PDB file of C-alpha atoms in Angstrom:
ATOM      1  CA  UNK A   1      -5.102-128.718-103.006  1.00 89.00           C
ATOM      2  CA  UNK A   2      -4.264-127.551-106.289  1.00 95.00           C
ATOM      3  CA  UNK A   3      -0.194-126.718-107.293  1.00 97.00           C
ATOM      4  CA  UNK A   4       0.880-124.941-109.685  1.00 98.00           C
ATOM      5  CA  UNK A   5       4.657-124.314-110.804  1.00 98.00           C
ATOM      6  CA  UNK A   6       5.530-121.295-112.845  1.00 98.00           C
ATOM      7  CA  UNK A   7       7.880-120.317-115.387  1.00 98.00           C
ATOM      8  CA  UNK A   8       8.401-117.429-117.439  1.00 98.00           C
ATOM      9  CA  UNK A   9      10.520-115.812-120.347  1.00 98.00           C
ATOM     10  CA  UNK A  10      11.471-118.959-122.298  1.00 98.00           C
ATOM     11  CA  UNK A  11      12.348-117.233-125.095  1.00 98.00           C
ATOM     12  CA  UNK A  12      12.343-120.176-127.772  1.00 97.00           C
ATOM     13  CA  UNK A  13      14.012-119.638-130.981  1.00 96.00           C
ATOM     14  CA  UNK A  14      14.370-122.534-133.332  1.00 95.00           C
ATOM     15  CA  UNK A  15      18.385-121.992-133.700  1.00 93.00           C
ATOM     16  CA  UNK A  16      18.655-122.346-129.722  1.00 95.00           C
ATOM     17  CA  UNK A  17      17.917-126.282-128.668  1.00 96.00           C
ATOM     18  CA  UNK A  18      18.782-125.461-124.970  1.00 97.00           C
ATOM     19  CA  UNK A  19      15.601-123.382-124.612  1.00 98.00           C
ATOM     20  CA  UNK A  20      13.913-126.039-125.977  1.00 97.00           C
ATOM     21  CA  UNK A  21      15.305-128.770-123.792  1.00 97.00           C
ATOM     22  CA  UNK A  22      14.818-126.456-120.625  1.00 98.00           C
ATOM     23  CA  UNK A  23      10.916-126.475-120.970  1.00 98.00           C
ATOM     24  CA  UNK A  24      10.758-130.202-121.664  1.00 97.00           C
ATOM     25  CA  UNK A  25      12.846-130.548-118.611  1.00 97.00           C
ATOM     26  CA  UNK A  26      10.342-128.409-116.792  1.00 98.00           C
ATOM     27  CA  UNK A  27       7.244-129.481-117.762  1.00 98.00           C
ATOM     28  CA  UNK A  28       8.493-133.801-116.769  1.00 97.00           C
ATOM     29  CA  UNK A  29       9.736-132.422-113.208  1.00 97.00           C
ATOM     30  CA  UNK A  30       5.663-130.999-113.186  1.00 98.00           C
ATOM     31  CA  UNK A  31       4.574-134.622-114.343  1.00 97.00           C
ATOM     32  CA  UNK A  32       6.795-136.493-111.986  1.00 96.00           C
ATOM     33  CA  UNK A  33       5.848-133.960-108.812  1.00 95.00           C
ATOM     34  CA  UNK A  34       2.390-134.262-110.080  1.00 96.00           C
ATOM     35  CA  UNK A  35       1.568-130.750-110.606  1.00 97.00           C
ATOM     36  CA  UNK A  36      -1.663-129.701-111.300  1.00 97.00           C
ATOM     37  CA  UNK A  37      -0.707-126.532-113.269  1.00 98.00           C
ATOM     38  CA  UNK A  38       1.687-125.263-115.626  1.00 98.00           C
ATOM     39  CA  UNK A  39       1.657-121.025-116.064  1.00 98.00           C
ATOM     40  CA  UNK A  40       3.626-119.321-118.090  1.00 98.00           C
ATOM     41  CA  UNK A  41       3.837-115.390-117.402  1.00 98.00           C
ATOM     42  CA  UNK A  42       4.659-114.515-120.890  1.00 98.00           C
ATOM     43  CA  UNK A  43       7.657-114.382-123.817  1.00 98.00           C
ATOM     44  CA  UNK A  44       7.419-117.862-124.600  1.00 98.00           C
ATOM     45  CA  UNK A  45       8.486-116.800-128.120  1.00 97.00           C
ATOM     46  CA  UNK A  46      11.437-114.587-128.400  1.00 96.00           C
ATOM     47  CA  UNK A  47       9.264-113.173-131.642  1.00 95.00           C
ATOM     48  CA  UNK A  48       6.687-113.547-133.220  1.00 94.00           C
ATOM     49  CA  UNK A  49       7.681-115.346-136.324  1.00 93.00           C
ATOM     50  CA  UNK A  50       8.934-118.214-134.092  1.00 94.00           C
ATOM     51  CA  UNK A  51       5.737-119.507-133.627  1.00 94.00           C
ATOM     52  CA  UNK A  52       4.682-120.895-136.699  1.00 91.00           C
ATOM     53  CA  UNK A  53       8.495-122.819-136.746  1.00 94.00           C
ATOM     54  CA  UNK A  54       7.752-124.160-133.491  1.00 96.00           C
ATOM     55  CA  UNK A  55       4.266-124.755-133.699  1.00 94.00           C
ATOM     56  CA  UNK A  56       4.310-128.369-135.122  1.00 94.00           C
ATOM     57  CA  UNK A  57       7.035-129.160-131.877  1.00 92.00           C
ATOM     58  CA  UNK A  58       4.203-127.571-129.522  1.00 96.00           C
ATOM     59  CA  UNK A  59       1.128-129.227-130.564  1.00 95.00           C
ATOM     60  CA  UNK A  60       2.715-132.913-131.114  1.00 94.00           C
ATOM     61  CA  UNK A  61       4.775-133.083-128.413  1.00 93.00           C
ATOM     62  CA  UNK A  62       5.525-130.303-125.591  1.00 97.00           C
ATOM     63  CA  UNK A  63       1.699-129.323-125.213  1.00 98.00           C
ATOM     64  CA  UNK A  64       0.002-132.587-125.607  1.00 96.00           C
ATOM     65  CA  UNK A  65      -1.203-135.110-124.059  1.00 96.00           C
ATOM     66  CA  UNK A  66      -0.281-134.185-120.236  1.00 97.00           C
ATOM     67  CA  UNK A  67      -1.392-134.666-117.332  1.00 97.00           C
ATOM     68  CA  UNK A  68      -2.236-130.822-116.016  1.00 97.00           C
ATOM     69  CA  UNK A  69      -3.196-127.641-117.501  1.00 97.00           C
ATOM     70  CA  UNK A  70      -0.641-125.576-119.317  1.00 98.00           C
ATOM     71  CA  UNK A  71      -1.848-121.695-119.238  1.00 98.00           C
ATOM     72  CA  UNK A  72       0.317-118.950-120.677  1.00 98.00           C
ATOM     73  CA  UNK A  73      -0.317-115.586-121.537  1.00 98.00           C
ATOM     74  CA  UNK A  74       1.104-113.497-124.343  1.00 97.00           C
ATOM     75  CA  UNK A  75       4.540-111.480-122.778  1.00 97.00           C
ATOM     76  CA  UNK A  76       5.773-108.251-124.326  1.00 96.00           C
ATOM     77  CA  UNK A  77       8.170-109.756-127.073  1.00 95.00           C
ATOM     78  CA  UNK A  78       5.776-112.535-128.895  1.00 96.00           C
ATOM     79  CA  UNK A  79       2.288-110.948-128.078  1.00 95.00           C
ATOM     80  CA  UNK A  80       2.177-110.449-132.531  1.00 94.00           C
ATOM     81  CA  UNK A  81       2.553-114.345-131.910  1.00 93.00           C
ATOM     82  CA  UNK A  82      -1.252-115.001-130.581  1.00 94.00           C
ATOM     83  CA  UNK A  83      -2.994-112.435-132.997  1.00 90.00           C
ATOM     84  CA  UNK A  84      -4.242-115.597-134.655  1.00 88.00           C
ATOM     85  CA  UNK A  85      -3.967-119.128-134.386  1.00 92.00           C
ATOM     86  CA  UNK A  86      -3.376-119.793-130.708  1.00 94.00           C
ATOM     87  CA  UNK A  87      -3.728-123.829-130.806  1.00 96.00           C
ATOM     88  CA  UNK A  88      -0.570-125.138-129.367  1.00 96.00           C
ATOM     89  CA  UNK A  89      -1.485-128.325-127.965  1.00 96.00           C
ATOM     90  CA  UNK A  90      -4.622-130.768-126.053  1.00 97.00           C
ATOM     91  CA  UNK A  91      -3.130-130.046-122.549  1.00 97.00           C
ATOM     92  CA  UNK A  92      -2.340-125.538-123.176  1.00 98.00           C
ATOM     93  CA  UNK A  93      -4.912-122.964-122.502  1.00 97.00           C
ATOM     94  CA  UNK A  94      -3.576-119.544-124.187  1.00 97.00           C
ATOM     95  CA  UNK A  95      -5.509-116.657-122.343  1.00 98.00           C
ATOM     96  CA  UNK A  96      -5.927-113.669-124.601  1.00 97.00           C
ATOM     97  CA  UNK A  97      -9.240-112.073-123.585  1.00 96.00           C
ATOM     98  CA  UNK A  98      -9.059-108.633-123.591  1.00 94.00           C
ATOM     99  CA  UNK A  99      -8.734-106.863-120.390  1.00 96.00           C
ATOM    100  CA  UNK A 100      -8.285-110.164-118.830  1.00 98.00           C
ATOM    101  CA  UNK A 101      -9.571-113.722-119.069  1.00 98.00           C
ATOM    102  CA  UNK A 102     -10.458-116.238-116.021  1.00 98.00           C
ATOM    103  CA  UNK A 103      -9.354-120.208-115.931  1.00 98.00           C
ATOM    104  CA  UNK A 104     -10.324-122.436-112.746  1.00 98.00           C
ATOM    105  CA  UNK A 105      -9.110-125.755-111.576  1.00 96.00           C
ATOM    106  CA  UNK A 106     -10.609-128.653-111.768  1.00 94.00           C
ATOM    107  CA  UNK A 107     -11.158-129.032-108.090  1.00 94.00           C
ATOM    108  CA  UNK A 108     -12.620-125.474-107.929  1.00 96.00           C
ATOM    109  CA  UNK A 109     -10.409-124.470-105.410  1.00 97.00           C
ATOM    110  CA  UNK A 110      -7.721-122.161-107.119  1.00 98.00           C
ATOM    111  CA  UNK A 111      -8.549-119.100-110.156  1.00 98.00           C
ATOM    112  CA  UNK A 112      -6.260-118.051-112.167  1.00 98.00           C
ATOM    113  CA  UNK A 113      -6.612-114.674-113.747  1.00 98.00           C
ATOM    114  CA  UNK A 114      -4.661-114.207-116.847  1.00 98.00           C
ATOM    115  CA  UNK A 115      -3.274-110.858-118.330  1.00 98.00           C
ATOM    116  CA  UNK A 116      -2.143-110.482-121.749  1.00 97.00           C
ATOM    117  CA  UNK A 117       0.740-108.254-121.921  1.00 97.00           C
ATOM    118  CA  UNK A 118      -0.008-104.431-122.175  1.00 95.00           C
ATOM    119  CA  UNK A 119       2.393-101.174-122.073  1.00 95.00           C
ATOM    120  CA  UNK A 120       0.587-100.021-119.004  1.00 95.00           C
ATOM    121  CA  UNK A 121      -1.963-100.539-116.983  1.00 96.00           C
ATOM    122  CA  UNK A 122      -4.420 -97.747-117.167  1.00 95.00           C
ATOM    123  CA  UNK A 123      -7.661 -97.073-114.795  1.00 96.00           C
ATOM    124  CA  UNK A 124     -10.204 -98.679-116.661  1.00 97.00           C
ATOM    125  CA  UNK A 125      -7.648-101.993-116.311  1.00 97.00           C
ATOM    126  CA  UNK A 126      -7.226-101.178-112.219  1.00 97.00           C
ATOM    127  CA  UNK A 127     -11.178-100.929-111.748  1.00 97.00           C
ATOM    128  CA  UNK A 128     -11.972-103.942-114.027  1.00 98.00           C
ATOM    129  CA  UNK A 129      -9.201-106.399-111.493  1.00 98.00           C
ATOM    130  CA  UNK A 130     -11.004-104.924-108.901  1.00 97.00           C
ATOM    131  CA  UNK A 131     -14.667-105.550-109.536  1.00 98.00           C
ATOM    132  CA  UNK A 132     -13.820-109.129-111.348  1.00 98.00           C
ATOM    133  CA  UNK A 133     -16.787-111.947-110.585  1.00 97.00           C
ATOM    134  CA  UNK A 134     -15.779-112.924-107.002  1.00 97.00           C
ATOM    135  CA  UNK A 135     -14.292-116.109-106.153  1.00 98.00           C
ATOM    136  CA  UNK A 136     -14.222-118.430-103.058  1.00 95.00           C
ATOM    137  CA  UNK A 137     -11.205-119.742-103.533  1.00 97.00           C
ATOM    138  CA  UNK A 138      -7.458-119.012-103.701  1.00 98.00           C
ATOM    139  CA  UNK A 139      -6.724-116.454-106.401  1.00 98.00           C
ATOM    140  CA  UNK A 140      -3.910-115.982-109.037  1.00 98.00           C
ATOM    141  CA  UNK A 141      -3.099-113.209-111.044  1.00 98.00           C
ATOM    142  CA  UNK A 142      -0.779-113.997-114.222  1.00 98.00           C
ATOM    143  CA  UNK A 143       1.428-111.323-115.777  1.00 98.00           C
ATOM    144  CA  UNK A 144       4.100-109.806-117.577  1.00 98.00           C
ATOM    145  CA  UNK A 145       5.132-106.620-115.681  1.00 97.00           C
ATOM    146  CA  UNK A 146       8.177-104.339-113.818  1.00 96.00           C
ATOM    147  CA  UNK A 147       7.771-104.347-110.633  1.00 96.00           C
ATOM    148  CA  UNK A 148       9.248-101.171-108.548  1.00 91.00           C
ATOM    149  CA  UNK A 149      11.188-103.617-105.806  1.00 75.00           C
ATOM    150  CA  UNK A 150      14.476-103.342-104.521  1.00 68.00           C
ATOM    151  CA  UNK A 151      16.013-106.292-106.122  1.00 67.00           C
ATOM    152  CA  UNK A 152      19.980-106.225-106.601  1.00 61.00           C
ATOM    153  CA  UNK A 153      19.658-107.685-110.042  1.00 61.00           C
ATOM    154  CA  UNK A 154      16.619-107.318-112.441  1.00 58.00           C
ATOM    155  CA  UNK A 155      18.067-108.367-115.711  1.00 61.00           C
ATOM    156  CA  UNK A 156      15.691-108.471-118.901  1.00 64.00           C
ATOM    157  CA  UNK A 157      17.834-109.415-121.859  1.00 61.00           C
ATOM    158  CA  UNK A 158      18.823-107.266-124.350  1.00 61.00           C
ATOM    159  CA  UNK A 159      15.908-104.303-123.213  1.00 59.00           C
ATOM    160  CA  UNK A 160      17.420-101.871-121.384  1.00 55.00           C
ATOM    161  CA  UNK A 161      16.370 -99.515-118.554  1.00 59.00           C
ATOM    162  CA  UNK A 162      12.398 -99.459-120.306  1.00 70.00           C
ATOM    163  CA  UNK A 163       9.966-100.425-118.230  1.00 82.00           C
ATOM    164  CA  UNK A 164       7.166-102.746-119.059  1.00 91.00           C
ATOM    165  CA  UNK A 165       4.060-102.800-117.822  1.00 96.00           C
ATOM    166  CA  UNK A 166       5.402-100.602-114.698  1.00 96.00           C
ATOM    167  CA  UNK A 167       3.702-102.036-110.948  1.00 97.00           C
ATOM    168  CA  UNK A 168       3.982-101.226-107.737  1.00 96.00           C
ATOM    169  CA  UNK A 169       3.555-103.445-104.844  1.00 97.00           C
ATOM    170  CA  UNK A 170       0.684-100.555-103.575  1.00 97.00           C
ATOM    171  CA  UNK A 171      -1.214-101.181-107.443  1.00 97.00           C
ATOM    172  CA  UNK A 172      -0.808-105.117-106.628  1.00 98.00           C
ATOM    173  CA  UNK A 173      -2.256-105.204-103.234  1.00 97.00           C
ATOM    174  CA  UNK A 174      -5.097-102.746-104.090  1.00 97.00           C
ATOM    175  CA  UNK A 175      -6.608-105.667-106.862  1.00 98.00           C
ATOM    176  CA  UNK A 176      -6.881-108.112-103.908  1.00 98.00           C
ATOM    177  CA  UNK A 177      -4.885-111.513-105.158  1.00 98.00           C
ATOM    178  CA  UNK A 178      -3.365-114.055-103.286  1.00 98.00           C
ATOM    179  CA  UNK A 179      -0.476-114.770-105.057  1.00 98.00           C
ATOM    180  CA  UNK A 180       1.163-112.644-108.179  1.00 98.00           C
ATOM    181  CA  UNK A 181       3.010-115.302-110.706  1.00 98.00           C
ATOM    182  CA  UNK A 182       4.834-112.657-113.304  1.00 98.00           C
ATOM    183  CA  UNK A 183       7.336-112.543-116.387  1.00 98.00           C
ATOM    184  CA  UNK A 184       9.773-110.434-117.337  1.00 96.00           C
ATOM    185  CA  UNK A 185      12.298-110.230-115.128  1.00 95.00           C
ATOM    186  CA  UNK A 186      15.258-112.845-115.597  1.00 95.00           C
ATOM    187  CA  UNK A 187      16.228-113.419-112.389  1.00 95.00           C
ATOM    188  CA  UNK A 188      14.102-115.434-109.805  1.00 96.00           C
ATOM    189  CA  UNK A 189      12.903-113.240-106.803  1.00 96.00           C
ATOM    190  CA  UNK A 190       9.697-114.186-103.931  1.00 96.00           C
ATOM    191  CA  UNK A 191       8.050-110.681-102.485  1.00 96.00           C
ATOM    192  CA  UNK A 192       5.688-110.949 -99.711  1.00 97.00           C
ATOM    193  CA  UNK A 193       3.773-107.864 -99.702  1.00 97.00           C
ATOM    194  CA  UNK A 194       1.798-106.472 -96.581  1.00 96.00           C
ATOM    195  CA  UNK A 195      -1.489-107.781 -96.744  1.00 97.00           C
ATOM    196  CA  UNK A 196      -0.170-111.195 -96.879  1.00 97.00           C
ATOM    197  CA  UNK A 197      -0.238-112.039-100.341  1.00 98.00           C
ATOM    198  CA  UNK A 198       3.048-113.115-102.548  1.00 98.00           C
ATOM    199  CA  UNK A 199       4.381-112.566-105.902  1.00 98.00           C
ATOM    200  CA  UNK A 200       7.520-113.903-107.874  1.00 98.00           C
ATOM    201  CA  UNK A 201       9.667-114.312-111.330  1.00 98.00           C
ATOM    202  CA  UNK A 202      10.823-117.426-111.850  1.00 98.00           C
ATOM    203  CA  UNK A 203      13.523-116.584-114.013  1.00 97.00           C
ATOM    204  CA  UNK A 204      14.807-117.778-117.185  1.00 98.00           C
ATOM    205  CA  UNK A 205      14.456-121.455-117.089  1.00 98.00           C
ATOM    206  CA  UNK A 206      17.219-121.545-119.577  1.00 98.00           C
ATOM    207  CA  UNK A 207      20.111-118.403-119.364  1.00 97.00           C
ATOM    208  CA  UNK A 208      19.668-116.458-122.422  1.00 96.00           C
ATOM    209  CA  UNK A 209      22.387-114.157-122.059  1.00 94.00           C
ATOM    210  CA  UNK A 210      26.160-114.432-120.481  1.00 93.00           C
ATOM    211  CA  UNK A 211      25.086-112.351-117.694  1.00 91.00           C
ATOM    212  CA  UNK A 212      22.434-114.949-116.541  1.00 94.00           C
ATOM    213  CA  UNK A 213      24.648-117.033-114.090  1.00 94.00           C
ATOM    214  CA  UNK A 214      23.687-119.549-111.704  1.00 94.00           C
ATOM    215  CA  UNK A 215      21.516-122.514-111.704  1.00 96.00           C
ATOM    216  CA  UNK A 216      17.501-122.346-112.989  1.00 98.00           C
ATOM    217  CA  UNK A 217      14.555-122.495-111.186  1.00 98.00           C
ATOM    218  CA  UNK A 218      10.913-122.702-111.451  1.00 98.00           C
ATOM    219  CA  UNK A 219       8.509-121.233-108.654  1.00 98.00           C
ATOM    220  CA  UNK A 220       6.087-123.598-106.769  1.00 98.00           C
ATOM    221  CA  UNK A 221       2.617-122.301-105.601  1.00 98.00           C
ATOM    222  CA  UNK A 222       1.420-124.560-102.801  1.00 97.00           C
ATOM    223  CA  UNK A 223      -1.497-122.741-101.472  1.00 94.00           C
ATOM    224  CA  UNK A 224      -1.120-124.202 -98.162  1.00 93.00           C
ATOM    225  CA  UNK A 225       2.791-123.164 -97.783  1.00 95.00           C
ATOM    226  CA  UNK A 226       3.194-120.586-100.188  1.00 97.00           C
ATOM    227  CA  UNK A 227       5.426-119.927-102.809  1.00 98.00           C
ATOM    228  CA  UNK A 228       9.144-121.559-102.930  1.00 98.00           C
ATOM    229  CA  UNK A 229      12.028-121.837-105.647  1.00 98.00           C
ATOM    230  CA  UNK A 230      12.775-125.203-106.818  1.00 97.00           C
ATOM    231  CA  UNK A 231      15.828-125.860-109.021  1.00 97.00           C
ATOM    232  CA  UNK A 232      16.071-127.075-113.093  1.00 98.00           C
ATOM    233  CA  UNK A 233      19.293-129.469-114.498  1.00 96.00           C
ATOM    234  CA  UNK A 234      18.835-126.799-117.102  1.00 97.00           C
ATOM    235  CA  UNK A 235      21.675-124.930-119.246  1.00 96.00           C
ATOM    236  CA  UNK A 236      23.187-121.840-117.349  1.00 95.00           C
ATOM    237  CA  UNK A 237      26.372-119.801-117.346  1.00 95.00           C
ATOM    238  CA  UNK A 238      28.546-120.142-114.263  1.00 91.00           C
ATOM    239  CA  UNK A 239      29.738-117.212-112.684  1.00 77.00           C
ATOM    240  CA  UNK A 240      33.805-117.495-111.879  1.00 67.00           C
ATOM    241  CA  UNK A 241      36.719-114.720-110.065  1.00 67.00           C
ATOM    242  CA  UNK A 242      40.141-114.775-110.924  1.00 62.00           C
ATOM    243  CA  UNK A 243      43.064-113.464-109.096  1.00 68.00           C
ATOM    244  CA  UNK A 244      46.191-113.042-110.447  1.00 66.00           C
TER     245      UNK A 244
END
């Protein structure tokens, strides 16, 4: 049965080696659990121009020569980043396909269906999901979105109250997926939605901002138990009270 662990919102900047060391340490705990997959729901880049200085690290190193699939799609801060050369490595499928783009394990048990980042989604999107080439097997849908959810905290860096990409857990369940692995959010948080199927953020796998406390964690899709948090040795801000 295929696995997959998911991250999201990296953020790499060449000035910031923690980043860096956060998705090295997350892609060997996917090679020692033997994960089959690697997604990434978008912002891998905190801009655009950071590709091309972290390119060379990408190819030679991070995105090479491993033993699963990495498959990332373009998030609403670097999507300038895959306008052109989108290369980064032997073992990384970037899906850019325009509305959406399909990827299948190996096995032929699992689909992933990748969404490059978009303001909104719009009808013609909505009716496209729906009438996608049907598939046996588990599906995935990959994407960098707001979802309208009660969550206590739904930080998102330095962008405000805007909202990107703006779901609803009604839109998700109409388009039929198993499981929903998204960006944007930086806080980790598992929905289970009526008709059965899940969705989750990760999280920053490195805290980019002061107000990202608490220890990392990637999500786990296991198809035959669902999806589960597991955590990352992974550079984080602690969160401490004083009383005088």
């Amino acid at each position: 049965m295929t696995r997959v662990l998911h991250t999201a919102d990296i953020h790499l900047t060449p000035d910031d080696q923690e980043r860096m060391d956060a998705l090295r340490s997350l892609l060997d705990l996917a090679e020692q659990e033997k994960t089959d997959i690697v997604t990434i729901g978008g912002d891998l880049f905190d801009q655009p121009e950071n590709v091309e200085q972290l390119r060379t690290d990408l190819r030679n190193d991070l995105f090479s020569n491993r033993p699963f699939e990495i498959i990332l799609i373009p998030g609403n801060h670097d999507i300038e980043a895959y306008r052109g050369d989108v290369f980064f490595g032997d073992s990384c499928t970037v899906i850019t396909e325009e509305p959406f783009g399909h990827w299948t394990a190996p096995d032929g048990d699992l689909r992933i269906t990748g969404l490059p980042y978009r303001e909104r989604p719009d009808d013609d999107l909505l009716l496209s999901l729906q009438d996608r080439e049907p598939f046996e097997g588990t599906e995935v849908l990959l994407l960098h979105c707001s979802l309208d959810a009660p969550f206590d905290d739904y930080e998102t860096g330095d962008e405000g109250a805007h909202r990107y990409f703006p779901v609803t857990e009604e839109l998700l369940t109409e388009l039929g997926f198993d499981y929903y692995l998204a960006g944007h959010y930086h806080s980790p948080h598992q929905v289970s939605f009526s008709d059965g199927s899940e969705f989750t953020y990760p999280g920053t796998p490195a805290s980019t901002r002061t107000s990202e406390t608490g220890q990392r964690r990637v999500s786990v899709l296991d198809p035959d138990d669902g999806i589960s948090f597991e955590p990352l040795d992974t550079f984080h801000y602690v969160s401490r009270e004083f009383t005088a």
